[in-house]
Short mmCIF file of C-alpha atoms in Angstrom, two decimals:
data_model
loop_
_atom_site.label_atom_id
_atom_site.label_comp_id
_atom_site.label_asym_id
_atom_site.label_seq_id
_atom_site.Cartn_x
_atom_site.Cartn_y
_atom_site.Cartn_z
CA UNK I 1 -25.68 57.33 -29.11
CA UNK I 2 -28.76 59.28 -27.49
CA UNK I 3 -29.78 60.24 -30.95
CA UNK I 4 -30.80 57.23 -31.87
CA UNK I 5 -32.52 55.47 -28.45
CA UNK I 6 -36.26 55.75 -28.54
CA UNK I 7 -37.76 58.49 -27.07
CA UNK I 8 -40.17 56.21 -24.54
CA UNK I 9 -36.78 53.71 -23.91
CA UNK I 10 -34.67 57.52 -22.93
CA UNK I 11 -37.73 58.57 -20.74
CA UNK I 12 -38.11 55.28 -18.89
CA UNK I 13 -34.08 54.46 -18.07
CA UNK I 14 -34.63 57.94 -17.37
CA UNK I 15 -37.22 57.05 -14.70
CA UNK I 16 -35.48 53.75 -13.58
CA UNK I 17 -32.39 56.03 -12.52
CA UNK I 18 -34.16 58.54 -10.79
CA UNK I 19 -36.63 55.84 -8.20
CA UNK I 20 -32.81 53.22 -7.98
CA UNK I 21 -30.74 56.77 -7.12
CA UNK I 22 -28.91 55.50 -10.38
CA UNK I 23 -26.02 58.11 -10.18
CA UNK I 24 -23.76 57.94 -13.63
CA UNK I 25 -23.45 61.39 -14.13
CA UNK I 26 -21.85 60.61 -17.70
CA UNK I 27 -25.39 59.52 -19.48
CA UNK I 28 -27.42 61.17 -16.84
CA UNK I 29 -27.36 64.50 -18.04
CA UNK I 30 -25.58 63.21 -21.46
CA UNK I 31 -29.84 60.93 -21.69
CA UNK I 32 -31.53 64.23 -19.99
CA UNK I 33 -30.23 66.75 -22.19
CA UNK I 34 -30.82 65.30 -25.84
CA UNK I 35 -34.91 64.24 -23.59
CA UNK I 36 -35.07 67.87 -22.88
CA UNK I 37 -33.86 69.43 -26.27
CA UNK I 38 -36.18 67.40 -27.72
CA UNK I 39 -39.18 66.06 -25.97
CA UNK I 40 -39.97 68.66 -23.44
CA UNK I 41 -43.52 68.84 -24.46
CA UNK I 42 -44.18 65.38 -24.75
CA UNK I 43 -42.51 64.74 -20.80
CA UNK I 44 -45.17 66.63 -19.67
CA UNK I 45 -45.25 67.16 -16.01
CA UNK I 46 -42.75 64.40 -15.81
CA UNK I 47 -40.03 67.27 -16.34
CA UNK I 48 -39.72 68.68 -13.30
CA UNK I 49 -37.96 65.37 -11.27
CA UNK I 50 -36.31 65.08 -14.78
CA UNK I 51 -34.72 69.33 -14.14
CA UNK I 52 -33.47 67.87 -10.95
CA UNK I 53 -31.77 65.26 -11.92
CA UNK I 54 -29.72 66.23 -14.52
CA UNK I 55 -29.26 68.80 -12.67
CA UNK I 56 -27.45 67.47 -10.53
CA UNK I 57 -26.03 64.95 -12.90
CA UNK I 58 -24.46 67.95 -14.47
CA UNK I 59 -22.90 69.31 -11.46
CA UNK I 60 -21.36 66.32 -11.25
CA UNK I 61 -19.35 66.29 -14.49
CA UNK I 62 -19.21 69.83 -14.09
CA UNK I 63 -21.49 71.03 -16.83
CA UNK I 64 -22.38 73.90 -15.17
CA UNK I 65 -24.10 75.57 -17.88
CA UNK I 66 -26.54 72.78 -18.51
CA UNK I 67 -27.71 72.86 -14.67
CA UNK I 68 -27.41 77.05 -14.91
CA UNK I 69 -29.99 75.92 -17.61
CA UNK I 70 -32.21 73.27 -15.04
CA UNK I 71 -31.26 74.87 -12.24
CA UNK I 72 -32.91 78.13 -13.87
CA UNK I 73 -36.23 76.77 -14.97
CA UNK I 74 -36.94 74.99 -12.27
CA UNK I 75 -37.11 78.02 -9.80
CA UNK I 76 -38.76 80.00 -12.48
CA UNK I 77 -41.72 77.60 -11.78
CA UNK I 78 -40.82 76.80 -8.14
CA UNK I 79 -39.87 79.84 -6.89
CA UNK I 80 -40.75 79.37 -2.88
CA UNK I 81 -40.01 75.09 -3.48
CA UNK I 82 -36.93 74.86 -0.44
CA UNK I 83 -35.84 71.80 -3.04
CA UNK I 84 -34.80 74.39 -5.72
CA UNK I 85 -33.32 77.03 -3.85
CA UNK I 86 -31.59 74.03 -3.02
CA UNK I 87 -30.88 72.81 -6.31
CA UNK I 88 -29.64 77.10 -6.51
CA UNK I 89 -27.78 76.73 -3.16
CA UNK I 90 -25.96 73.26 -5.11
CA UNK I 91 -25.10 75.54 -7.97
CA UNK I 92 -23.25 78.23 -6.39
CA UNK I 93 -21.11 75.91 -5.16
CA UNK I 94 -20.04 74.23 -7.66
CA UNK I 95 -18.61 78.48 -9.21
CA UNK I 96 -17.05 78.06 -6.11
CA UNK I 97 -19.01 80.74 -4.60
CA UNK I 98 -19.51 79.70 -1.45
CA UNK I 99 -20.52 82.73 0.35
CA UNK I 100 -24.02 82.79 -1.42
CA UNK I 101 -23.88 79.33 -1.52
CA UNK I 102 -23.78 79.07 2.52
CA UNK I 103 -26.39 81.80 2.90
CA UNK I 104 -28.74 80.35 0.89
CA UNK I 105 -28.77 77.46 3.03
CA UNK I 106 -29.24 79.07 6.01
CA UNK I 107 -32.11 80.65 4.19
CA UNK I 108 -33.48 77.40 3.49
CA UNK I 109 -32.97 76.42 7.34
CA UNK I 110 -34.40 79.28 9.25
CA UNK I 111 -37.71 78.11 7.35
CA UNK I 112 -37.49 74.54 7.59
CA UNK I 113 -34.96 73.81 10.49
CA UNK I 114 -35.73 69.72 9.22
CA UNK I 115 -34.56 69.65 6.17
CA UNK I 116 -31.18 67.18 7.01
CA UNK I 117 -29.95 67.34 2.70
CA UNK I 118 -29.54 70.58 3.85
CA UNK I 119 -27.14 70.37 6.55
CA UNK I 120 -25.27 67.77 5.01
CA UNK I 121 -24.69 70.23 2.25
CA UNK I 122 -23.66 72.43 5.10
CA UNK I 123 -21.30 70.48 5.48
CA UNK I 124 -20.04 69.28 2.03
CA UNK I 125 -19.44 73.26 1.45
CA UNK I 126 -16.91 72.62 4.39
CA UNK I 127 -15.45 70.05 2.87
CA UNK I 128 -15.37 72.14 -0.38
CA UNK I 129 -13.28 75.37 0.84
CA UNK I 130 -10.99 71.92 2.19
CA UNK I 131 -11.31 73.54 5.54
CA UNK I 132 -11.71 69.59 7.81
CA UNK I 133 -11.92 70.81 11.36
CA UNK I 134 -14.95 72.80 10.56
CA UNK I 135 -16.90 70.07 8.20
CA UNK I 136 -16.00 68.25 11.25
CA UNK I 137 -17.16 70.46 13.78
CA UNK I 138 -20.55 71.01 11.10
CA UNK I 139 -21.64 67.52 10.54
CA UNK I 140 -20.64 66.24 14.27
CA UNK I 141 -23.76 69.19 14.46
CA UNK I 142 -25.91 67.27 12.19
CA UNK I 143 -25.70 63.55 13.75
CA UNK I 144 -26.55 65.24 17.39
CA UNK I 145 -29.79 65.81 15.59
CA UNK I 146 -29.91 62.81 13.24
CA UNK I 147 -28.44 59.45 15.01
CA UNK I 148 -29.11 56.95 13.06
CA UNK I 149 -27.86 58.21 9.18
CA UNK I 150 -25.48 55.17 8.57
CA UNK I 151 -23.87 58.04 6.01
CA UNK I 152 -23.16 60.66 7.98
CA UNK I 153 -21.32 58.00 10.34
CA UNK I 154 -19.20 57.03 7.39
CA UNK I 155 -18.65 60.50 5.99
CA UNK I 156 -17.47 61.36 9.29
CA UNK I 157 -15.28 58.73 9.52
CA UNK I 158 -13.29 59.42 6.49
CA UNK I 159 -12.67 63.09 7.33
CA UNK I 160 -11.69 61.97 11.21
CA UNK I 161 -8.86 59.26 9.14
CA UNK I 162 -7.89 62.62 6.66
CA UNK I 163 -6.87 64.16 10.27
CA UNK I 164 -5.31 61.10 11.51
CA UNK I 165 -7.67 60.79 14.31
CA UNK I 166 -8.09 57.70 14.91
CA UNK I 167 -10.33 56.82 17.97
CA UNK I 168 -12.62 58.68 16.59
CA UNK I 169 -12.86 57.58 13.54
CA UNK I 170 -12.60 53.78 15.52
CA UNK I 171 -15.67 55.46 17.73
CA UNK I 172 -18.13 56.16 14.02
CA UNK I 173 -17.19 53.02 13.13
CA UNK I 174 -18.26 51.45 15.58
CA UNK I 175 -21.42 52.82 15.36
CA UNK I 176 -21.96 51.72 11.07
CA UNK I 177 -21.31 48.20 12.56
CA UNK I 178 -24.20 48.63 14.68
CA UNK I 179 -26.05 49.58 12.42
CA UNK I 180 -25.00 46.93 10.09
CA UNK I 181 -23.85 44.24 12.15
CA UNK I 182 -23.45 41.62 9.37
CA UNK I 183 -21.97 43.40 6.80
CA UNK I 184 -18.02 42.51 6.38
CA UNK I 185 -16.35 45.40 4.94
CA UNK I 186 -17.55 47.47 8.06
CA UNK I 187 -15.51 45.23 10.54
CA UNK I 188 -12.71 44.86 8.32
CA UNK I 189 -12.20 48.93 7.97
CA UNK I 190 -12.66 48.58 11.98
CA UNK I 191 -10.07 46.43 11.93
CA UNK I 192 -8.15 48.61 9.93
CA UNK I 193 -8.08 50.87 11.79
CA UNK I 194 -7.61 49.59 15.37
CA UNK I 195 -4.29 48.54 13.52
CA UNK I 196 -3.12 51.13 12.62
CA UNK I 197 -3.69 53.02 16.29
CA UNK I 198 -1.38 49.77 16.53
CA UNK I 199 -0.05 48.01 20.29
CA UNK I 200 -0.49 44.86 21.42
CA UNK I 201 -4.58 45.40 22.44
CA UNK I 202 -5.70 46.74 19.23
CA UNK I 203 -3.96 43.84 17.51
CA UNK I 204 -5.55 41.97 19.53
CA UNK I 205 -9.16 43.18 19.30
CA UNK I 206 -8.30 43.80 15.36
CA UNK I 207 -7.29 40.75 15.39
CA UNK I 208 -10.60 38.94 16.50
CA UNK I 209 -12.97 41.54 13.91
CA UNK I 210 -10.53 40.68 11.32
CA UNK I 211 -11.24 37.01 11.95
CA UNK I 212 -15.36 37.67 11.85
CA UNK I 213 -15.32 39.25 8.51
CA UNK I 214 -13.95 35.74 7.08
CA UNK I 215 -16.10 34.50 8.68
CA UNK I 216 -18.90 36.51 7.02
CA UNK I 217 -16.90 36.40 3.64
CA UNK I 218 -14.34 34.24 3.02
CA UNK I 219 -13.64 36.03 -0.08
CA UNK I 220 -11.72 39.00 1.69
CA UNK I 221 -8.75 38.48 0.80
CA UNK I 222 -7.70 42.26 3.08
CA UNK I 223 -8.95 40.41 6.13
CA UNK I 224 -6.42 37.30 5.85
CA UNK I 225 -4.08 39.74 5.28
CA UNK I 226 -4.88 41.22 8.19
CA UNK I 227 -5.69 38.55 10.68
CA UNK I 228 -2.34 37.45 9.34
CA UNK I 229 0.05 39.94 10.22
CA UNK I 230 -1.96 41.07 13.43
CA UNK I 231 -1.12 37.47 14.21
CA UNK I 232 2.60 37.45 13.58
CA UNK I 233 3.18 41.24 15.00
CA UNK I 234 1.76 40.08 18.16
CA UNK I 235 3.00 36.15 17.38
CA UNK I 236 6.44 37.66 17.62
CA UNK I 237 6.16 40.76 20.60
CA UNK I 238 8.50 40.36 22.77
CA UNK I 239 5.72 41.33 25.63
CA UNK I 240 3.44 38.21 24.81
CA UNK I 241 3.00 34.86 26.66
CA UNK I 242 3.51 31.59 25.48
CA UNK I 243 0.65 30.83 25.32
CA UNK I 244 -0.71 33.75 23.74
CA UNK I 245 2.35 33.19 20.86
CA UNK I 246 1.52 29.55 20.10
CA UNK I 247 -2.50 30.44 19.90
CA UNK I 248 -1.81 33.36 17.45
CA UNK I 249 1.48 31.44 14.99
CA UNK I 250 -1.17 29.56 14.99
CA UNK I 251 -4.10 31.63 13.75
CA UNK I 252 -0.89 33.41 11.45
CA UNK I 253 -0.55 30.05 9.54
CA UNK I 254 -3.68 29.19 8.98
CA UNK I 255 -4.26 32.72 7.58
CA UNK I 256 -1.67 32.00 5.94
CA UNK I 257 -2.26 28.90 3.84
CA UNK I 258 -6.16 30.91 3.37
CA UNK I 259 -4.23 33.11 0.81
CA UNK I 260 -2.25 30.54 -0.50
CA UNK I 261 -4.54 28.41 -1.76
CA UNK I 262 -6.83 31.42 -2.98
CA UNK I 263 -4.30 32.44 -5.46
CA UNK I 264 -3.65 29.57 -6.26
CA UNK I 265 -6.82 28.71 -7.48
CA UNK I 266 -6.43 32.80 -9.54
CA UNK I 267 -3.31 33.80 -10.40
CA UNK I 268 -1.70 29.96 -9.77
CA UNK I 269 2.32 32.57 -10.86
CA UNK I 270 1.82 34.47 -7.97
CA UNK I 271 2.82 31.81 -5.80
CA UNK I 272 6.42 32.06 -6.05
CA UNK I 273 6.06 35.76 -5.32
CA UNK I 274 3.72 34.95 -2.71
CA UNK I 275 6.14 33.02 -1.30
CA UNK I 276 8.93 35.54 -1.03
CA UNK I 277 6.50 37.52 0.63
CA UNK I 278 6.00 35.41 3.22
CA UNK I 279 9.80 34.42 3.92
CA UNK I 280 10.18 38.12 4.26
CA UNK I 281 7.48 39.22 6.87
CA UNK I 282 8.88 35.82 9.14
CA UNK I 283 12.32 37.38 8.74
CA UNK I 284 11.46 40.75 9.86
CA UNK I 285 8.61 39.87 12.26
CA UNK I 286 12.03 39.89 14.94
CA UNK I 287 11.33 42.00 17.47
CA UNK H 1 -93.14 36.18 -0.72
CA UNK H 2 -94.54 37.97 -3.61
CA UNK H 3 -92.00 38.60 -5.93
CA UNK H 4 -92.55 42.41 -7.35
CA UNK H 5 -92.12 43.46 -11.44
CA UNK H 6 -90.28 46.77 -11.04
CA UNK H 7 -90.64 49.77 -13.35
CA UNK H 8 -88.20 49.16 -15.62
CA UNK H 9 -87.40 52.49 -15.43
CA UNK H 10 -86.02 52.40 -12.22
CA UNK H 11 -83.67 51.01 -13.24
CA UNK H 12 -82.24 54.06 -15.60
CA UNK H 13 -83.50 56.63 -13.32
CA UNK H 14 -82.31 55.14 -10.11
CA UNK H 15 -80.59 52.52 -9.44
CA UNK H 16 -77.57 54.25 -12.13
CA UNK H 17 -77.83 57.58 -11.73
CA UNK H 18 -77.50 56.57 -8.00
CA UNK H 19 -73.74 54.92 -8.62
CA UNK H 20 -72.84 57.80 -11.29
CA UNK H 21 -73.33 60.45 -8.27
CA UNK H 22 -71.85 58.21 -5.18
CA UNK H 23 -68.41 58.39 -7.66
CA UNK H 24 -68.00 61.32 -9.03
CA UNK H 25 -69.12 62.96 -5.72
CA UNK H 26 -66.26 60.88 -4.39
CA UNK H 27 -63.47 62.04 -6.67
CA UNK H 28 -65.10 65.65 -6.55
CA UNK H 29 -63.58 65.12 -2.20
CA UNK H 30 -60.76 63.72 -2.71
CA UNK H 31 -59.18 66.26 -5.23
CA UNK H 32 -61.26 68.54 -2.78
CA UNK H 33 -58.95 67.61 0.17
CA UNK H 34 -55.65 67.61 -2.15
CA UNK H 35 -56.46 71.59 -2.34
CA UNK H 36 -57.48 71.92 1.55
CA UNK H 37 -54.37 70.25 2.60
CA UNK H 38 -51.28 72.01 4.21
CA UNK H 39 -48.00 70.82 4.05
CA UNK H 40 -47.12 69.40 7.48
CA UNK H 41 -43.93 71.14 9.39
CA UNK H 42 -41.22 69.05 10.34
CA UNK H 43 -40.47 68.84 14.53
CA UNK H 44 -36.73 68.82 14.57
CA UNK H 45 -36.55 67.42 18.36
CA UNK H 46 -39.30 65.08 17.64
CA UNK H 47 -37.90 63.51 14.43
CA UNK H 48 -34.37 64.04 16.57
CA UNK H 49 -35.97 61.55 19.21
CA UNK H 50 -36.97 59.40 17.17
CA UNK H 51 -33.91 58.89 16.03
CA UNK H 52 -31.84 58.67 19.29
CA UNK H 53 -34.68 56.61 19.94
CA UNK H 54 -33.72 53.76 16.90
CA UNK H 55 -30.05 54.03 17.84
CA UNK H 56 -30.70 53.49 21.54
CA UNK H 57 -32.51 50.71 20.26
CA UNK H 58 -29.75 49.12 17.94
CA UNK H 59 -27.74 49.03 20.78
CA UNK H 60 -29.50 47.01 22.65
CA UNK H 61 -30.39 44.78 19.62
CA UNK H 62 -26.38 43.87 17.57
CA UNK H 63 -23.95 45.56 20.99
CA UNK H 64 -22.81 42.26 21.48
CA UNK H 65 -20.33 42.20 18.29
CA UNK H 66 -19.18 45.64 19.72
CA UNK H 67 -15.79 45.45 22.06
CA UNK H 68 -17.19 45.63 26.20
CA UNK H 69 -15.33 48.94 26.56
CA UNK H 70 -17.56 50.88 23.13
CA UNK H 71 -20.72 48.66 24.33
CA UNK H 72 -20.28 50.51 28.40
CA UNK H 73 -19.32 53.76 26.95
CA UNK H 74 -22.13 54.26 24.97
CA UNK H 75 -24.51 52.42 27.51
CA UNK H 76 -22.84 55.00 29.86
CA UNK H 77 -23.49 57.91 27.47
CA UNK H 78 -27.42 56.80 27.56
CA UNK H 79 -27.71 55.78 30.71
CA UNK H 80 -26.25 56.91 33.73
CA UNK H 81 -27.58 58.34 36.38
CA UNK H 82 -26.14 61.73 36.51
CA UNK H 83 -25.61 62.91 33.04
CA UNK H 84 -27.03 59.98 30.84
CA UNK H 85 -28.86 61.26 27.77
CA UNK H 86 -32.40 59.93 28.73
CA UNK H 87 -32.47 61.16 32.56
CA UNK H 88 -31.84 64.74 31.72
CA UNK H 89 -33.70 65.28 28.52
CA UNK H 90 -36.55 66.07 29.62
CA UNK H 91 -39.11 66.40 27.01
CA UNK H 92 -42.96 68.71 27.62
CA UNK H 93 -45.40 65.77 27.45
CA UNK H 94 -47.76 66.09 23.59
CA UNK H 95 -50.40 67.86 23.29
CA UNK H 96 -53.30 65.29 23.78
CA UNK H 97 -56.47 67.58 24.13
CA UNK H 98 -57.44 68.81 20.20
CA UNK H 99 -59.76 71.36 21.60
CA UNK H 100 -56.20 72.96 23.11
CA UNK H 101 -53.97 72.68 19.80
CA UNK H 102 -55.58 75.22 17.10
CA UNK H 103 -53.40 73.51 14.07
CA UNK H 104 -55.17 70.15 14.66
CA UNK H 105 -58.18 71.16 15.34
CA UNK H 106 -58.50 72.44 12.15
CA UNK H 107 -57.00 69.53 10.41
CA UNK H 108 -59.81 67.15 12.59
CA UNK H 109 -62.46 70.03 10.94
CA UNK H 110 -61.01 70.18 7.70
CA UNK H 111 -61.50 66.22 7.78
CA UNK H 112 -64.42 65.94 9.40
CA UNK H 113 -66.26 68.33 7.08
CA UNK H 114 -64.93 67.17 3.46
CA UNK H 115 -65.81 63.22 4.14
CA UNK H 116 -68.25 63.33 6.83
CA UNK H 117 -70.88 66.17 5.84
CA UNK H 118 -71.45 65.84 2.15
CA UNK H 119 -72.25 61.92 3.11
CA UNK H 120 -75.15 63.44 5.09
CA UNK H 121 -75.77 65.76 2.48
CA UNK H 122 -75.83 63.46 -0.05
CA UNK H 123 -77.72 60.25 1.07
CA UNK H 124 -80.28 62.34 3.42
CA UNK H 125 -81.00 64.52 -0.41
CA UNK H 126 -80.96 60.66 -2.27
CA UNK H 127 -83.80 60.22 0.04
CA UNK H 128 -85.29 62.56 -0.44
CA UNK H 129 -85.21 62.60 -4.21
CA UNK H 130 -85.94 58.88 -4.00
CA UNK H 131 -88.34 58.24 -2.36
CA UNK H 132 -91.43 55.39 -2.50
CA UNK H 133 -90.81 52.94 -3.84
CA UNK H 134 -88.40 49.89 -3.87
CA UNK H 135 -85.42 49.99 -5.99
CA UNK H 136 -83.60 46.52 -5.89
CA UNK H 137 -83.75 42.94 -3.79
CA UNK H 138 -80.97 41.62 -1.82
CA UNK H 139 -80.06 38.46 -2.98
CA UNK H 140 -80.46 37.07 0.99
CA UNK H 141 -82.73 36.90 2.75
CA UNK H 142 -83.07 39.88 6.24
CA UNK H 143 -84.83 40.08 9.32
CA UNK H 144 -87.97 42.21 9.99
CA UNK H 145 -85.63 44.42 12.23
CA UNK H 146 -84.24 46.47 9.17
CA UNK H 147 -87.29 47.24 7.72
CA UNK H 148 -87.83 50.32 8.93
CA UNK H 149 -83.71 51.04 8.11
CA UNK H 150 -83.93 49.73 4.14
CA UNK H 151 -86.94 50.95 3.36
CA UNK H 152 -86.89 54.19 4.28
CA UNK H 153 -90.62 55.91 2.66
CA UNK H 154 -92.05 52.62 2.06
CA UNK H 155 -94.89 52.09 4.45
CA UNK H 156 -96.18 48.64 3.77
CA UNK H 157 -96.51 45.92 6.87
CA UNK H 158 -95.80 42.65 4.42
CA UNK H 159 -93.07 43.03 2.20
CA UNK H 160 -90.51 40.90 2.47
CA UNK H 161 -87.34 43.28 4.11
CA UNK H 162 -85.17 41.98 1.02
CA UNK H 163 -86.86 44.93 -0.72
CA UNK H 164 -84.73 48.05 -0.42
CA UNK H 165 -84.99 51.78 -0.50
CA UNK H 166 -82.43 54.26 -2.55
CA UNK H 167 -81.10 55.32 0.86
CA UNK H 168 -79.49 51.50 0.79
CA UNK H 169 -78.36 51.70 -2.30
CA UNK H 170 -76.38 54.39 -1.94
CA UNK H 171 -74.64 53.26 0.29
CA UNK H 172 -73.84 49.87 -0.54
CA UNK H 173 -72.55 52.04 -2.84
CA UNK H 174 -70.26 54.12 -0.89
CA UNK H 175 -68.55 50.60 0.55
CA UNK H 176 -68.40 49.32 -2.54
CA UNK H 177 -67.27 51.97 -5.01
CA UNK H 178 -63.99 51.60 -2.32
CA UNK H 179 -62.02 49.32 -4.44
CA UNK H 180 -63.41 51.50 -7.73
CA UNK H 181 -61.46 54.49 -5.99
CA UNK H 182 -57.91 52.87 -5.21
CA UNK H 183 -57.41 51.37 -9.03
CA UNK H 184 -58.21 54.80 -10.20
CA UNK H 185 -56.56 57.62 -7.83
CA UNK H 186 -54.26 55.31 -6.65
CA UNK H 187 -53.70 53.41 -3.22
CA UNK H 188 -54.60 55.83 0.34
CA UNK H 189 -56.53 58.47 -1.83
CA UNK H 190 -59.35 60.42 0.16
CA UNK H 191 -62.35 59.24 -0.96
CA UNK H 192 -61.93 56.10 0.84
CA UNK H 193 -64.70 57.27 3.97
CA UNK H 194 -64.84 53.65 4.99
CA UNK H 195 -61.18 53.81 5.87
CA UNK H 196 -61.88 57.00 7.34
CA UNK H 197 -64.27 55.82 9.60
CA UNK H 198 -61.83 53.04 11.04
CA UNK H 199 -59.42 55.43 11.75
CA UNK H 200 -61.73 57.55 13.97
CA UNK H 201 -62.63 54.40 15.87
CA UNK H 202 -58.33 53.60 16.88
CA UNK H 203 -58.06 57.63 17.92
CA UNK H 204 -58.34 56.61 21.28
CA UNK H 205 -54.86 54.90 20.37
CA UNK H 206 -51.93 57.39 21.51
CA UNK H 207 -50.69 60.24 18.87
CA UNK H 208 -47.05 60.56 19.02
CA UNK H 209 -45.66 58.50 21.79
CA UNK H 210 -45.28 60.93 24.56
CA UNK H 211 -41.07 61.41 24.22
CA UNK H 212 -40.84 61.39 28.67
CA UNK H 213 -42.49 57.98 29.12
CA UNK H 214 -40.47 57.04 25.76
CA UNK H 215 -37.44 57.75 27.41
CA UNK H 216 -38.34 56.17 30.48
CA UNK H 217 -39.21 52.89 29.00
CA UNK H 218 -36.06 52.62 26.68
CA UNK H 219 -33.89 53.41 30.60
CA UNK H 220 -35.39 50.47 31.52
CA UNK H 221 -34.96 47.93 28.31
CA UNK H 222 -31.53 49.25 28.31
CA UNK H 223 -30.64 49.00 32.15
CA UNK H 224 -31.10 44.82 32.18
CA UNK H 225 -29.18 44.94 28.57
CA UNK H 226 -26.26 43.25 29.40
CA UNK H 227 -22.86 42.84 26.84
CA UNK H 228 -21.58 39.29 26.36
CA UNK H 229 -18.64 39.95 23.29
CA UNK H 230 -19.97 37.49 20.18
CA UNK H 231 -16.67 37.81 19.13
CA UNK H 232 -14.68 36.55 22.09
CA UNK H 233 -13.96 32.26 20.41
CA UNK H 234 -14.39 33.93 16.98
CA UNK H 235 -11.44 32.84 15.47
CA UNK H 236 -11.88 29.23 17.22
CA UNK H 237 -14.88 28.47 15.47
CA UNK H 238 -13.57 30.06 12.81
CA UNK H 239 -10.25 27.85 12.28
CA UNK H 240 -11.91 25.37 14.48
CA UNK H 241 -13.35 22.28 11.52
CA UNK H 242 -11.04 23.69 8.93
CA UNK H 243 -8.27 22.94 8.88
CA UNK H 244 -8.27 22.89 4.96
CA UNK H 245 -9.58 25.72 3.20
CA UNK H 246 -11.55 23.42 1.17
CA UNK H 247 -13.78 23.10 4.28
CA UNK H 248 -14.36 26.57 4.68
CA UNK H 249 -18.05 28.12 2.98
CA UNK H 250 -17.59 30.17 0.27
CA UNK H 251 -20.25 32.43 -0.90
CA UNK H 252 -19.98 31.83 -5.19
CA UNK H 253 -21.58 34.51 -5.91
CA UNK H 254 -19.67 35.81 -8.41
CA UNK H 255 -17.95 33.29 -10.29
#
C-alpha cells in the first residue's frame, strides 16, 4: 500500500496523525518505515519527530528491530535530551529489561524532577511486571503532584478495579466526574461500581447516576439496564418501605418501556428474547 | 506651506536603506535571542500547586454532581482547620525582587541587551549618518511642538512640521515592520519590540501568584461553597413528562 502512495501524501498523513495524536500503530509503523527508508534526505528536519512517532508505533506493534533503529538514530543526534532518553527507556521496557529501564527513568527524573511523562513510565514498568499494588503506589505518588491529570485518575480507577478495591475506584471516578460532569460514561461507570459494591444505599445512589447517564445520552442502553436492575433490586428488597417500592417499580417499568422501544427500533426479532429475559427477572427478584 | 521638491537620490540612498537596515536588524535580533535563550527549569512544587488550585476550583464548580458525602470528604481534605491542605501547606513567598534573584536578573539583562540596546545604537547611528536633510513628508499636518523631535539636524524655523528626518523614518519602520516579522518569522517572534515595551509597562503586575496568598483565597472561596446535589430528583426529571419513549430527547448523532 505504501509504495503506491505519493511521498507528499504519506508525509502529510503522518504529520496530521502526529499533530492529532492519533495512535493507529500498524499503519504508522508501515508508512513511517517506507518514508524513512526511501526519503531520508527529502524530509530534512522533520525526520526527528517522525523518528519518535515511528519508534512509539513500532514498540506498540512489537517491531523491535525497527524501533531499535529509530531510537538509536535519535539518541545519536540528541544524546542529552530527556525525550530521547525516555524513548530508550521505552525500548528497554519492550525488550523486557525492566531494571535498566527503571534506571534510565530515574536518571532522567534526577535532572528534571517535574517530568510527568517519565513518572508515568515508571508506573507502566510496574504494570508490565504485572505488579499491580506497586503500580498503584507509584501512580498515587504521581497524582499527589499532578492532581488535575484526568488520564491518571482513569488509570488509577482501572488498577483499583483490577484489585477489586471498589471504594477507592469509586473515589477516582468521582474525580473524573468532577473534571467532566457532562460525560455520560463516567456517570454510568461510577454507578456500576456502586452497584457492584451493593447495599441499599449504594443501589439508590447508583440508580440516580444511571438516570443521569440516560439523561445525558438517551442512547445509553447499559445505563437503562442499570437503572432497571437497581430499581428492581430496591423494589424487591425486604428492607424498603412501601413508598420506595412503588417509586422503584415505577422507575423500573419506565426503564423497561424505554428498552423495549429501543430494541424494537434496532432489532425487531430480539423482542421475544427480551420479553423472556424480563419475565425471568421478575421471577427471581423475590428476595 | 511650501511644497519642497526633494532630490530623488534621497529616495534610493536613504529611504530604502533605512527600511532594509531595520528589517535585517530585526531578523538578526530574533535569531540572536533564540541562541541566547536558556531552557526554563520547571519547578515541581509550582506545577503541583497550580494543579491543586485547579482541582479545588473544579470541586467548587462541579461538586454538585457528586454525592454529598464525597463532596464533604474532599472539602474536608482541603479546608479542615487542623489537617486541611490549604491550612497546613506553607509556602515561601515568591521572590519578587529581581536584584536578589540571580536567574531572573540575567533573564532581564538578556532581554534588555537584545532589544533596547540595538534600537538605541542603530537609531543614533542613522541619525548621525543621515543628518542634515529631510526625508519625507507625513501625510497629516503636525503641530510645531513636533519639530525638534522629528527634525533633528535641520534647523529651519519656517519648515512645516510634516517634513521629517531620518530618525523618525527609522522609528516608523520599527513599528511598521512588526506585521512583516509575524508574516516571516511566525507569531511570538523576538524581533517584536513593541510587545516588549508593552510587557515592561505591565510589569508592576504580579509574576507568579504568591502561593500562600492563592491558597488563602482558595480556602475562603471553598469555605462558602454549599453542596446542592444536582441529582436529587433526576429520575423524576427524566421520567416526569415523558412516559412514552417517543418523547424522550434522542441525540441522532450516529444515525
